[in-house]
CHARMM-style PDB file with segment names, atoms N, HN, CA, C and O in Angstrom:
ATOM      1  N   MET     1       2.391 -26.873   2.738  1.00  0.00      PROA
ATOM      2  CA  MET     1       0.738 -25.800   2.883  1.00  0.00      PROA
ATOM      3  C   MET     1       0.171 -27.142   2.633  1.00  0.00      PROA
ATOM      4  O   MET     1       0.729 -27.396   1.566  1.00  0.00      PROA
ATOM      5  N   GLU     2      -0.589 -28.209   2.908  1.00  0.00      PROA
ATOM      6  HN  GLU     2      -1.043 -28.003   3.775  1.00  0.00      PROA
ATOM      7  CA  GLU     2      -1.915 -28.637   2.984  1.00  0.00      PROA
ATOM      8  C   GLU     2      -2.563 -28.938   1.986  1.00  0.00      PROA
ATOM      9  O   GLU     2      -3.218 -27.933   1.707  1.00  0.00      PROA
ATOM     10  N   GLY     3      -2.862 -30.044   0.987  1.00  0.00      PROA
ATOM     11  HN  GLY     3      -2.330 -30.860   1.213  1.00  0.00      PROA
ATOM     12  CA  GLY     3      -3.825 -29.696   0.119  1.00  0.00      PROA
ATOM     13  C   GLY     3      -2.952 -29.264  -1.245  1.00  0.00      PROA
ATOM     14  O   GLY     3      -3.581 -29.385  -2.296  1.00  0.00      PROA
ATOM     15  N   ALA     4      -1.485 -28.741  -1.356  1.00  0.00      PROA
ATOM     16  HN  ALA     4      -0.974 -28.643  -0.502  1.00  0.00      PROA
ATOM     17  CA  ALA     4      -1.018 -28.212  -2.144  1.00  0.00      PROA
ATOM     18  C   ALA     4      -0.749 -28.867  -3.005  1.00  0.00      PROA
ATOM     19  O   ALA     4      -0.553 -29.994  -2.549  1.00  0.00      PROA
ATOM     20  N   ALA     5      -0.540 -28.844  -4.567  1.00  0.00      PROA
ATOM     21  HN  ALA     5      -0.699 -27.929  -4.938  1.00  0.00      PROA
ATOM     22  CA  ALA     5       0.399 -29.796  -5.587  1.00  0.00      PROA
ATOM     23  C   ALA     5       1.671 -30.014  -5.359  1.00  0.00      PROA
ATOM     24  O   ALA     5       2.323 -29.050  -4.958  1.00  0.00      PROA
ATOM     25  N   PRO     6       2.400 -31.397  -5.560  1.00  0.00      PROA
ATOM     26  CA  PRO     6       3.794 -31.430  -5.066  1.00  0.00      PROA
ATOM     27  C   PRO     6       4.490 -30.086  -6.130  1.00  0.00      PROA
ATOM     28  O   PRO     6       3.875 -29.671  -7.112  1.00  0.00      PROA
ATOM     29  N   LEU     7       5.539 -29.670  -5.801  1.00  0.00      PROA
ATOM     30  HN  LEU     7       6.038 -30.007  -5.002  1.00  0.00      PROA
ATOM     31  CA  LEU     7       6.383 -28.583  -6.654  1.00  0.00      PROA
ATOM     32  C   LEU     7       6.997 -29.699  -7.920  1.00  0.00      PROA
ATOM     33  O   LEU     7       7.941 -29.365  -8.637  1.00  0.00      PROA
ATOM     34  N   GLU     8       6.581 -30.507  -7.999  1.00  0.00      PROA
ATOM     35  HN  GLU     8       5.814 -30.778  -7.417  1.00  0.00      PROA
ATOM     36  CA  GLU     8       7.252 -31.668  -9.405  1.00  0.00      PROA
ATOM     37  C   GLU     8       6.124 -31.581 -10.485  1.00  0.00      PROA
ATOM     38  O   GLU     8       6.381 -32.136 -11.553  1.00  0.00      PROA
ATOM     39  N   ASP     9       4.566 -30.787 -10.324  1.00  0.00      PROA
ATOM     40  HN  ASP     9       4.357 -30.336  -9.456  1.00  0.00      PROA
ATOM     41  CA  ASP     9       3.902 -30.560 -10.998  1.00  0.00      PROA
ATOM     42  C   ASP     9       4.057 -29.439 -11.313  1.00  0.00      PROA
ATOM     43  O   ASP     9       3.418 -29.212 -12.340  1.00  0.00      PROA
ATOM     44  N   TYR    10       4.540 -28.670 -10.990  1.00  0.00      PROA
ATOM     45  HN  TYR    10       5.059 -28.854 -10.156  1.00  0.00      PROA
ATOM     46  CA  TYR    10       4.858 -27.577 -11.812  1.00  0.00      PROA
ATOM     47  C   TYR    10       6.465 -27.097 -12.555  1.00  0.00      PROA
ATOM     48  O   TYR    10       7.204 -26.141 -12.317  1.00  0.00      PROA
ATOM     49  N   LEU    11       6.528 -27.798 -13.152  1.00  0.00      PROA
ATOM     50  HN  LEU    11       5.928 -28.574 -13.344  1.00  0.00      PROA
ATOM     51  CA  LEU    11       8.375 -27.967 -13.826  1.00  0.00      PROA
ATOM     52  C   LEU    11       8.684 -26.868 -14.458  1.00  0.00      PROA
ATOM     53  O   LEU    11       9.868 -26.534 -14.409  1.00  0.00      PROA
ATOM     54  N   HSD    12       7.706 -25.992 -15.236  1.00  0.00      PROA
ATOM     55  HN  HSD    12       6.744 -26.264 -15.276  1.00  0.00      PROA
ATOM     56  CA  HSD    12       7.643 -25.006 -16.052  1.00  0.00      PROA
ATOM     57  C   HSD    12       7.139 -23.759 -15.816  1.00  0.00      PROA
ATOM     58  O   HSD    12       6.463 -23.033 -16.544  1.00  0.00      PROA
ATOM     59  N   PRO    13       7.747 -23.527 -14.188  1.00  0.00      PROA
ATOM     60  CA  PRO    13       6.615 -22.375 -13.683  1.00  0.00      PROA
ATOM     61  C   PRO    13       6.491 -20.611 -14.691  1.00  0.00      PROA
ATOM     62  O   PRO    13       7.559 -20.099 -15.026  1.00  0.00      PROA
ATOM     63  N   SER    14       5.611 -20.135 -14.931  1.00  0.00      PROA
ATOM     64  HN  SER    14       4.744 -20.552 -14.659  1.00  0.00      PROA
ATOM     65  CA  SER    14       5.388 -18.848 -15.657  1.00  0.00      PROA
ATOM     66  C   SER    14       6.011 -17.598 -14.185  1.00  0.00      PROA
ATOM     67  O   SER    14       6.038 -17.677 -12.957  1.00  0.00      PROA
ATOM     68  N   VAL    15       6.321 -16.805 -14.959  1.00  0.00      PROA
ATOM     69  HN  VAL    15       6.299 -16.741 -15.957  1.00  0.00      PROA
ATOM     70  CA  VAL    15       6.304 -15.423 -14.065  1.00  0.00      PROA
ATOM     71  C   VAL    15       6.344 -14.137 -14.781  1.00  0.00      PROA
ATOM     72  O   VAL    15       6.991 -13.724 -15.744  1.00  0.00      PROA
ATOM     73  N   THR    16       5.179 -13.485 -13.776  1.00  0.00      PROA
ATOM     74  HN  THR    16       4.653 -13.820 -12.994  1.00  0.00      PROA
ATOM     75  CA  THR    16       4.747 -12.346 -14.363  1.00  0.00      PROA
ATOM     76  C   THR    16       5.000 -11.382 -13.777  1.00  0.00      PROA
ATOM     77  O   THR    16       5.515 -11.460 -12.662  1.00  0.00      PROA
ATOM     78  N   ALA    17       4.635  -9.885 -14.509  1.00  0.00      PROA
ATOM     79  HN  ALA    17       4.216  -9.821 -15.415  1.00  0.00      PROA
ATOM     80  CA  ALA    17       4.913  -8.924 -13.475  1.00  0.00      PROA
ATOM     81  C   ALA    17       3.819  -7.601 -14.569  1.00  0.00      PROA
ATOM     82  O   ALA    17       4.000  -7.309 -15.751  1.00  0.00      PROA
ATOM     83  N   ASP    18       3.194  -7.289 -14.013  1.00  0.00      PROA
ATOM     84  HN  ASP    18       3.046  -7.526 -13.053  1.00  0.00      PROA
ATOM     85  CA  ASP    18       2.326  -6.346 -13.650  1.00  0.00      PROA
ATOM     86  C   ASP    18       2.874  -4.601 -13.826  1.00  0.00      PROA
ATOM     87  O   ASP    18       4.041  -4.323 -13.547  1.00  0.00      PROA
ATOM     88  N   VAL    19       2.090  -3.732 -14.213  1.00  0.00      PROA
ATOM     89  HN  VAL    19       1.142  -3.958 -14.439  1.00  0.00      PROA
ATOM     90  CA  VAL    19       3.052  -2.598 -14.206  1.00  0.00      PROA
ATOM     91  C   VAL    19       1.625  -1.660 -14.143  1.00  0.00      PROA
ATOM     92  O   VAL    19       0.717  -1.968 -14.915  1.00  0.00      PROA
ATOM     93  N   VAL    20       1.420  -0.344 -13.073  1.00  0.00      PROA
ATOM     94  HN  VAL    20       2.157  -0.095 -12.446  1.00  0.00      PROA
ATOM     95  CA  VAL    20       0.888   0.151 -12.893  1.00  0.00      PROA
ATOM     96  C   VAL    20       1.146   1.610 -13.209  1.00  0.00      PROA
ATOM     97  O   VAL    20       1.819   2.211 -12.372  1.00  0.00      PROA
ATOM     98  N   LEU    21       0.778   2.209 -14.147  1.00  0.00      PROA
ATOM     99  HN  LEU    21       0.231   1.721 -14.827  1.00  0.00      PROA
ATOM    100  CA  LEU    21       1.190   3.560 -14.046  1.00  0.00      PROA
ATOM    101  C   LEU    21       0.326   4.577 -14.145  1.00  0.00      PROA
ATOM    102  O   LEU    21      -0.535   4.754 -15.006  1.00  0.00      PROA
ATOM    103  N   LEU    22       0.775   5.652 -12.636  1.00  0.00      PROA
ATOM    104  HN  LEU    22       1.475   5.508 -11.936  1.00  0.00      PROA
ATOM    105  CA  LEU    22      -0.263   6.640 -12.310  1.00  0.00      PROA
ATOM    106  C   LEU    22      -0.261   8.044 -12.977  1.00  0.00      PROA
ATOM    107  O   LEU    22       0.845   8.334 -13.434  1.00  0.00      PROA
ATOM    108  N   ALA    23      -1.279   9.044 -13.157  1.00  0.00      PROA
ATOM    109  HN  ALA    23      -2.177   8.809 -12.786  1.00  0.00      PROA
ATOM    110  CA  ALA    23      -0.347   9.952 -13.211  1.00  0.00      PROA
ATOM    111  C   ALA    23      -1.507  11.569 -12.866  1.00  0.00      PROA
ATOM    112  O   ALA    23      -2.717  11.760 -12.990  1.00  0.00      PROA
ATOM    113  N   MET    24      -0.589  12.258 -12.502  1.00  0.00      PROA
ATOM    114  HN  MET    24       0.394  12.103 -12.401  1.00  0.00      PROA
ATOM    115  CA  MET    24      -1.946  13.370 -11.932  1.00  0.00      PROA
ATOM    116  C   MET    24      -2.359  13.891 -12.999  1.00  0.00      PROA
ATOM    117  O   MET    24      -1.378  14.252 -13.650  1.00  0.00      PROA
ATOM    118  N   ARG    25      -3.786  14.235 -13.783  1.00  0.00      PROA
ATOM    119  HN  ARG    25      -4.583  13.941 -13.255  1.00  0.00      PROA
ATOM    120  CA  ARG    25      -3.468  15.583 -14.797  1.00  0.00      PROA
ATOM    121  C   ARG    25      -4.751  16.688 -14.217  1.00  0.00      PROA
ATOM    122  O   ARG    25      -5.980  16.721 -14.285  1.00  0.00      PROA
ATOM    123  N   GLY    26      -3.827  17.409 -13.713  1.00  0.00      PROA
ATOM    124  HN  GLY    26      -2.828  17.383 -13.657  1.00  0.00      PROA
ATOM    125  CA  GLY    26      -4.824  18.632 -13.153  1.00  0.00      PROA
ATOM    126  C   GLY    26      -5.022  18.060 -11.238  1.00  0.00      PROA
ATOM    127  O   GLY    26      -4.083  17.699 -10.530  1.00  0.00      PROA
ATOM    128  N   ASP    27      -6.152  18.125 -10.910  1.00  0.00      PROA
ATOM    129  HN  ASP    27      -6.915  18.419 -11.486  1.00  0.00      PROA
ATOM    130  CA  ASP    27      -6.730  17.407  -9.783  1.00  0.00      PROA
ATOM    131  C   ASP    27      -7.611  16.323  -9.808  1.00  0.00      PROA
ATOM    132  O   ASP    27      -8.571  16.157  -9.056  1.00  0.00      PROA
ATOM    133  N   MET    28      -6.999  15.136 -11.276  1.00  0.00      PROA
ATOM    134  HN  MET    28      -6.219  15.271 -11.887  1.00  0.00      PROA
ATOM    135  CA  MET    28      -7.636  13.676 -11.321  1.00  0.00      PROA
ATOM    136  C   MET    28      -6.247  13.343 -11.754  1.00  0.00      PROA
ATOM    137  O   MET    28      -5.308  13.856 -12.363  1.00  0.00      PROA
ATOM    138  N   LEU    29      -6.683  11.862 -10.939  1.00  0.00      PROA
ATOM    139  HN  LEU    29      -7.446  11.445 -10.445  1.00  0.00      PROA
ATOM    140  CA  LEU    29      -6.000  10.807 -10.904  1.00  0.00      PROA
ATOM    141  C   LEU    29      -5.912   9.707 -11.794  1.00  0.00      PROA
ATOM    142  O   LEU    29      -6.456   8.649 -11.482  1.00  0.00      PROA
ATOM    143  N   SER    30      -5.065   9.863 -13.262  1.00  0.00      PROA
ATOM    144  HN  SER    30      -4.622  10.723 -13.516  1.00  0.00      PROA
ATOM    145  CA  SER    30      -5.306   8.973 -14.494  1.00  0.00      PROA
ATOM    146  C   SER    30      -4.112   7.513 -14.132  1.00  0.00      PROA
ATOM    147  O   SER    30      -3.153   7.445 -13.363  1.00  0.00      PROA
ATOM    148  N   VAL    31      -4.612   6.675 -14.913  1.00  0.00      PROA
ATOM    149  HN  VAL    31      -5.391   6.729 -15.539  1.00  0.00      PROA
ATOM    150  CA  VAL    31      -4.289   5.446 -14.863  1.00  0.00      PROA
ATOM    151  C   VAL    31      -4.172   4.607 -16.532  1.00  0.00      PROA
ATOM    152  O   VAL    31      -5.126   4.412 -17.286  1.00  0.00      PROA
ATOM    153  N   LEU    32      -2.567   4.180 -16.807  1.00  0.00      PROA
ATOM    154  HN  LEU    32      -1.792   4.339 -16.194  1.00  0.00      PROA
ATOM    155  CA  LEU    32      -2.832   3.687 -18.302  1.00  0.00      PROA
ATOM    156  C   LEU    32      -3.015   2.391 -18.466  1.00  0.00      PROA
ATOM    157  O   LEU    32      -2.317   1.488 -18.004  1.00  0.00      PROA
ATOM    158  N   LEU    33      -4.399   2.261 -19.436  1.00  0.00      PROA
ATOM    159  HN  LEU    33      -4.966   2.994 -19.811  1.00  0.00      PROA
ATOM    160  CA  LEU    33      -4.600   0.604 -19.534  1.00  0.00      PROA
ATOM    161  C   LEU    33      -4.279   0.513 -20.896  1.00  0.00      PROA
ATOM    162  O   LEU    33      -4.037   1.552 -21.510  1.00  0.00      PROA
ATOM    163  N   ALA    34      -4.231  -0.848 -21.602  1.00  0.00      PROA
ATOM    164  HN  ALA    34      -4.428  -1.692 -21.103  1.00  0.00      PROA
ATOM    165  CA  ALA    34      -3.822  -1.428 -22.636  1.00  0.00      PROA
ATOM    166  C   ALA    34      -5.170  -2.046 -23.128  1.00  0.00      PROA
ATOM    167  O   ALA    34      -5.983  -2.581 -22.374  1.00  0.00      PROA
ATOM    168  N   LYS    35      -5.326  -1.900 -24.581  1.00  0.00      PROA
ATOM    169  HN  LYS    35      -4.666  -1.465 -25.194  1.00  0.00      PROA
ATOM    170  CA  LYS    35      -6.392  -2.939 -24.877  1.00  0.00      PROA
ATOM    171  C   LYS    35      -5.972  -4.316 -25.365  1.00  0.00      PROA
ATOM    172  O   LYS    35      -5.288  -4.448 -26.380  1.00  0.00      PROA
ATOM    173  N   ARG    36      -6.453  -5.495 -24.517  1.00  0.00      PROA
ATOM    174  HN  ARG    36      -7.009  -5.387 -23.693  1.00  0.00      PROA
ATOM    175  CA  ARG    36      -5.556  -6.644 -24.432  1.00  0.00      PROA
ATOM    176  C   ARG    36      -5.782  -7.366 -26.038  1.00  0.00      PROA
ATOM    177  O   ARG    36      -6.871  -7.609 -26.558  1.00  0.00      PROA
ATOM    178  N   ARG    37      -4.676  -7.569 -26.515  1.00  0.00      PROA
ATOM    179  HN  ARG    37      -3.792  -7.371 -26.092  1.00  0.00      PROA
ATOM    180  CA  ARG    37      -4.509  -8.276 -27.827  1.00  0.00      PROA
ATOM    181  C   ARG    37      -4.811 -10.107 -28.121  1.00  0.00      PROA
ATOM    182  O   ARG    37      -4.821 -10.726 -29.184  1.00  0.00      PROA
ATOM    183  N   SER    38      -4.984 -10.481 -27.009  1.00  0.00      PROA
ATOM    184  HN  SER    38      -4.975  -9.978 -26.145  1.00  0.00      PROA
ATOM    185  CA  SER    38      -5.369 -11.920 -26.848  1.00  0.00      PROA
ATOM    186  C   SER    38      -6.501 -12.513 -25.931  1.00  0.00      PROA
ATOM    187  O   SER    38      -6.870 -12.043 -24.855  1.00  0.00      PROA
ATOM    188  N   SER    39      -6.876 -13.389 -26.423  1.00  0.00      PROA
ATOM    189  HN  SER    39      -6.576 -13.771 -27.297  1.00  0.00      PROA
ATOM    190  CA  SER    39      -7.690 -14.104 -24.306  1.00  0.00      PROA
ATOM    191  C   SER    39      -6.434 -14.262 -23.547  1.00  0.00      PROA
ATOM    192  O   SER    39      -5.232 -14.311 -23.810  1.00  0.00      PROA
ATOM    193  N   PRO    40      -7.331 -14.335 -22.301  1.00  0.00      PROA
ATOM    194  CA  PRO    40      -8.455 -14.327 -22.042  1.00  0.00      PROA
ATOM    195  C   PRO    40      -9.259 -12.750 -22.184  1.00  0.00      PROA
ATOM    196  O   PRO    40      -8.603 -11.731 -21.970  1.00  0.00      PROA
ATOM    197  N   ILE    41     -10.542 -12.685 -22.514  1.00  0.00      PROA
ATOM    198  HN  ILE    41     -11.075 -13.513 -22.688  1.00  0.00      PROA
ATOM    199  CA  ILE    41     -10.849 -11.251 -22.460  1.00  0.00      PROA
ATOM    200  C   ILE    41     -10.308 -10.524 -23.569  1.00  0.00      PROA
ATOM    201  O   ILE    41      -9.995  -9.340 -23.452  1.00  0.00      PROA
ATOM    202  N   LYS    42     -10.153 -11.295 -24.864  1.00  0.00      PROA
ATOM    203  HN  LYS    42     -10.407 -12.258 -24.959  1.00  0.00      PROA
ATOM    204  CA  LYS    42      -9.684 -10.198 -25.784  1.00  0.00      PROA
ATOM    205  C   LYS    42     -10.212  -8.605 -26.347  1.00  0.00      PROA
ATOM    206  O   LYS    42     -11.355  -8.446 -26.776  1.00  0.00      PROA
ATOM    207  N   GLY    43      -9.656  -7.983 -26.307  1.00  0.00      PROA
ATOM    208  HN  GLY    43      -8.727  -8.113 -25.959  1.00  0.00      PROA
ATOM    209  CA  GLY    43     -10.650  -6.212 -26.385  1.00  0.00      PROA
ATOM    210  C   GLY    43     -10.803  -5.851 -25.197  1.00  0.00      PROA
ATOM    211  O   GLY    43     -10.940  -4.634 -25.073  1.00  0.00      PROA
ATOM    212  N   ALA    44     -10.836  -6.516 -24.159  1.00  0.00      PROA
ATOM    213  HN  ALA    44     -10.725  -7.505 -24.260  1.00  0.00      PROA
ATOM    214  CA  ALA    44     -11.060  -5.348 -22.202  1.00  0.00      PROA
ATOM    215  C   ALA    44      -9.496  -4.439 -22.412  1.00  0.00      PROA
ATOM    216  O   ALA    44      -8.461  -4.490 -23.077  1.00  0.00      PROA
ATOM    217  N   TRP    45     -10.181  -3.587 -21.312  1.00  0.00      PROA
ATOM    218  HN  TRP    45     -11.021  -3.546 -20.772  1.00  0.00      PROA
ATOM    219  CA  TRP    45      -8.724  -2.992 -20.774  1.00  0.00      PROA
ATOM    220  C   TRP    45      -8.523  -3.534 -19.550  1.00  0.00      PROA
ATOM    221  O   TRP    45      -9.230  -4.028 -18.672  1.00  0.00      PROA
ATOM    222  N   ALA    46      -6.986  -3.237 -19.777  1.00  0.00      PROA
ATOM    223  HN  ALA    46      -6.411  -2.835 -20.490  1.00  0.00      PROA
ATOM    224  CA  ALA    46      -6.308  -3.874 -18.633  1.00  0.00      PROA
ATOM    225  C   ALA    46      -5.223  -3.102 -18.452  1.00  0.00      PROA
ATOM    226  O   ALA    46      -4.686  -2.511 -19.389  1.00  0.00      PROA
ATOM    227  N   ILE    47      -4.720  -3.028 -16.963  1.00  0.00      PROA
ATOM    228  HN  ILE    47      -5.156  -3.507 -16.202  1.00  0.00      PROA
ATOM    229  CA  ILE    47      -3.499  -3.055 -17.124  1.00  0.00      PROA
ATOM    230  C   ILE    47      -2.089  -3.535 -17.770  1.00  0.00      PROA
ATOM    231  O   ILE    47      -2.114  -4.621 -18.350  1.00  0.00      PROA
ATOM    232  N   LEU    48      -0.739  -2.754 -17.718  1.00  0.00      PROA
ATOM    233  HN  LEU    48      -0.719  -1.873 -17.247  1.00  0.00      PROA
ATOM    234  CA  LEU    48      -0.133  -3.536 -18.499  1.00  0.00      PROA
ATOM    235  C   LEU    48       0.506  -4.880 -17.815  1.00  0.00      PROA
ATOM    236  O   LEU    48       0.859  -4.959 -16.638  1.00  0.00      PROA
ATOM    237  N   ASP    49       0.568  -5.731 -18.615  1.00  0.00      PROA
ATOM    238  HN  ASP    49       0.281  -5.667 -19.571  1.00  0.00      PROA
ATOM    239  CA  ASP    49       1.163  -7.087 -17.684  1.00  0.00      PROA
ATOM    240  C   ASP    49       2.169  -7.681 -19.111  1.00  0.00      PROA
ATOM    241  O   ASP    49       2.252  -7.401 -20.307  1.00  0.00      PROA
ATOM    242  N   GLY    50       2.803  -8.613 -18.187  1.00  0.00      PROA
ATOM    243  HN  GLY    50       2.735  -8.841 -17.216  1.00  0.00      PROA
ATOM    244  CA  GLY    50       3.719  -9.423 -19.458  1.00  0.00      PROA
ATOM    245  C   GLY    50       4.311 -10.947 -18.683  1.00  0.00      PROA
ATOM    246  O   GLY    50       3.887 -11.278 -17.576  1.00  0.00      PROA
ATOM    247  N   PHE    51       5.204 -11.676 -19.350  1.00  0.00      PROA
ATOM    248  HN  PHE    51       5.548 -11.407 -20.250  1.00  0.00      PROA
ATOM    249  CA  PHE    51       5.745 -12.575 -18.831  1.00  0.00      PROA
ATOM    250  C   PHE    51       7.475 -12.708 -18.973  1.00  0.00      PROA
ATOM    251  O   PHE    51       8.131 -12.867 -20.003  1.00  0.00      PROA
ATOM    252  N   VAL    52       7.859 -12.606 -17.828  1.00  0.00      PROA
ATOM    253  HN  VAL    52       7.327 -12.477 -16.992  1.00  0.00      PROA
ATOM    254  CA  VAL    52       9.321 -12.751 -17.552  1.00  0.00      PROA
ATOM    255  C   VAL    52      10.237 -13.271 -17.933  1.00  0.00      PROA
ATOM    256  O   VAL    52      10.654 -14.110 -17.135  1.00  0.00      PROA
ATOM    257  N   ALA    53      10.877 -13.167 -18.952  1.00  0.00      PROA
ATOM    258  HN  ALA    53      10.538 -12.485 -19.600  1.00  0.00      PROA
ATOM    259  CA  ALA    53      11.680 -14.179 -19.127  1.00  0.00      PROA
ATOM    260  C   ALA    53      13.063 -14.737 -18.310  1.00  0.00      PROA
ATOM    261  O   ALA    53      13.555 -14.146 -17.348  1.00  0.00      PROA
ATOM    262  N   LYS    54      13.507 -15.805 -18.805  1.00  0.00      PROA
ATOM    263  HN  LYS    54      13.108 -16.285 -19.586  1.00  0.00      PROA
ATOM    264  CA  LYS    54      14.465 -16.511 -17.831  1.00  0.00      PROA
ATOM    265  C   LYS    54      15.562 -15.493 -18.167  1.00  0.00      PROA
ATOM    266  O   LYS    54      15.721 -15.020 -19.293  1.00  0.00      PROA
ATOM    267  N   LYS    55      16.574 -15.092 -16.700  1.00  0.00      PROA
ATOM    268  HN  LYS    55      16.445 -15.476 -15.786  1.00  0.00      PROA
ATOM    269  CA  LYS    55      17.396 -14.594 -16.479  1.00  0.00      PROA
ATOM    270  C   LYS    55      16.874 -12.870 -17.130  1.00  0.00      PROA
ATOM    271  O   LYS    55      17.674 -12.148 -17.724  1.00  0.00      PROA
ATOM    272  N   GLU    56      16.070 -12.649 -16.982  1.00  0.00      PROA
ATOM    273  HN  GLU    56      15.419 -13.235 -16.500  1.00  0.00      PROA
ATOM    274  CA  GLU    56      15.355 -11.185 -16.728  1.00  0.00      PROA
ATOM    275  C   GLU    56      14.794 -11.233 -15.309  1.00  0.00      PROA
ATOM    276  O   GLU    56      14.400 -12.210 -14.671  1.00  0.00      PROA
ATOM    277  N   SER    57      14.869  -9.572 -14.870  1.00  0.00      PROA
ATOM    278  HN  SER    57      15.189  -8.779 -15.388  1.00  0.00      PROA
ATOM    279  CA  SER    57      14.263  -9.579 -13.687  1.00  0.00      PROA
ATOM    280  C   SER    57      13.258  -9.213 -13.829  1.00  0.00      PROA
ATOM    281  O   SER    57      13.066  -8.869 -14.995  1.00  0.00      PROA
ATOM    282  N   PRO    58      11.959  -9.026 -12.828  1.00  0.00      PROA
ATOM    283  CA  PRO    58      10.668  -7.944 -12.881  1.00  0.00      PROA
ATOM    284  C   PRO    58      10.497  -6.873 -13.463  1.00  0.00      PROA
ATOM    285  O   PRO    58       9.727  -6.634 -14.393  1.00  0.00      PROA
ATOM    286  N   GLU    59      11.245  -6.158 -12.909  1.00  0.00      PROA
ATOM    287  HN  GLU    59      11.870  -6.351 -12.153  1.00  0.00      PROA
ATOM    288  CA  GLU    59      12.050  -4.694 -13.225  1.00  0.00      PROA
ATOM    289  C   GLU    59      11.927  -4.250 -14.121  1.00  0.00      PROA
ATOM    290  O   GLU    59      11.114  -3.382 -14.440  1.00  0.00      PROA
ATOM    291  N   ARG    60      13.208  -5.073 -15.106  1.00  0.00      PROA
ATOM    292  HN  ARG    60      13.868  -5.778 -14.847  1.00  0.00      PROA
ATOM    293  CA  ARG    60      13.305  -4.921 -16.373  1.00  0.00      PROA
ATOM    294  C   ARG    60      12.198  -5.323 -17.316  1.00  0.00      PROA
ATOM    295  O   ARG    60      11.779  -4.757 -18.326  1.00  0.00      PROA
ATOM    296  N   MET    61      11.934  -6.137 -16.890  1.00  0.00      PROA
ATOM    297  HN  MET    61      12.275  -6.597 -16.070  1.00  0.00      PROA
ATOM    298  CA  MET    61      10.628  -6.602 -18.450  1.00  0.00      PROA
ATOM    299  C   MET    61       9.532  -5.524 -17.755  1.00  0.00      PROA
ATOM    300  O   MET    61       8.403  -5.517 -18.244  1.00  0.00      PROA
ATOM    301  N   ALA    62       9.773  -4.769 -16.825  1.00  0.00      PROA
ATOM    302  HN  ALA    62      10.691  -4.774 -16.428  1.00  0.00      PROA
ATOM    303  CA  ALA    62       8.683  -3.849 -16.916  1.00  0.00      PROA
ATOM    304  C   ALA    62       9.135  -2.147 -17.337  1.00  0.00      PROA
ATOM    305  O   ALA    62       8.706  -1.165 -16.730  1.00  0.00      PROA
ATOM    306  N   ILE    63      10.016  -2.107 -18.417  1.00  0.00      PROA
ATOM    307  HN  ILE    63      10.364  -2.904 -18.910  1.00  0.00      PROA
ATOM    308  CA  ILE    63      10.825  -1.348 -18.749  1.00  0.00      PROA
ATOM    309  C   ILE    63      10.576  -1.400 -20.065  1.00  0.00      PROA
ATOM    310  OT1 ILE    63      11.237  -0.715 -20.845  1.00  0.00      PROA
TER     311      ILE     63
END
């Protein structure tokens, strides 16, 4: 990819996973949100997310 930084610039990449939980409540669609406890945008509502640990799958992190 032209213009992209070389891979050596990313010696410690971080992998994250986001979870979107939807539920039907009667005829209304609901989504589970969590209030952010840290920056950026501390206190804002957001979908559930987190960092994936080494030797952990994104699916396992989501559980």
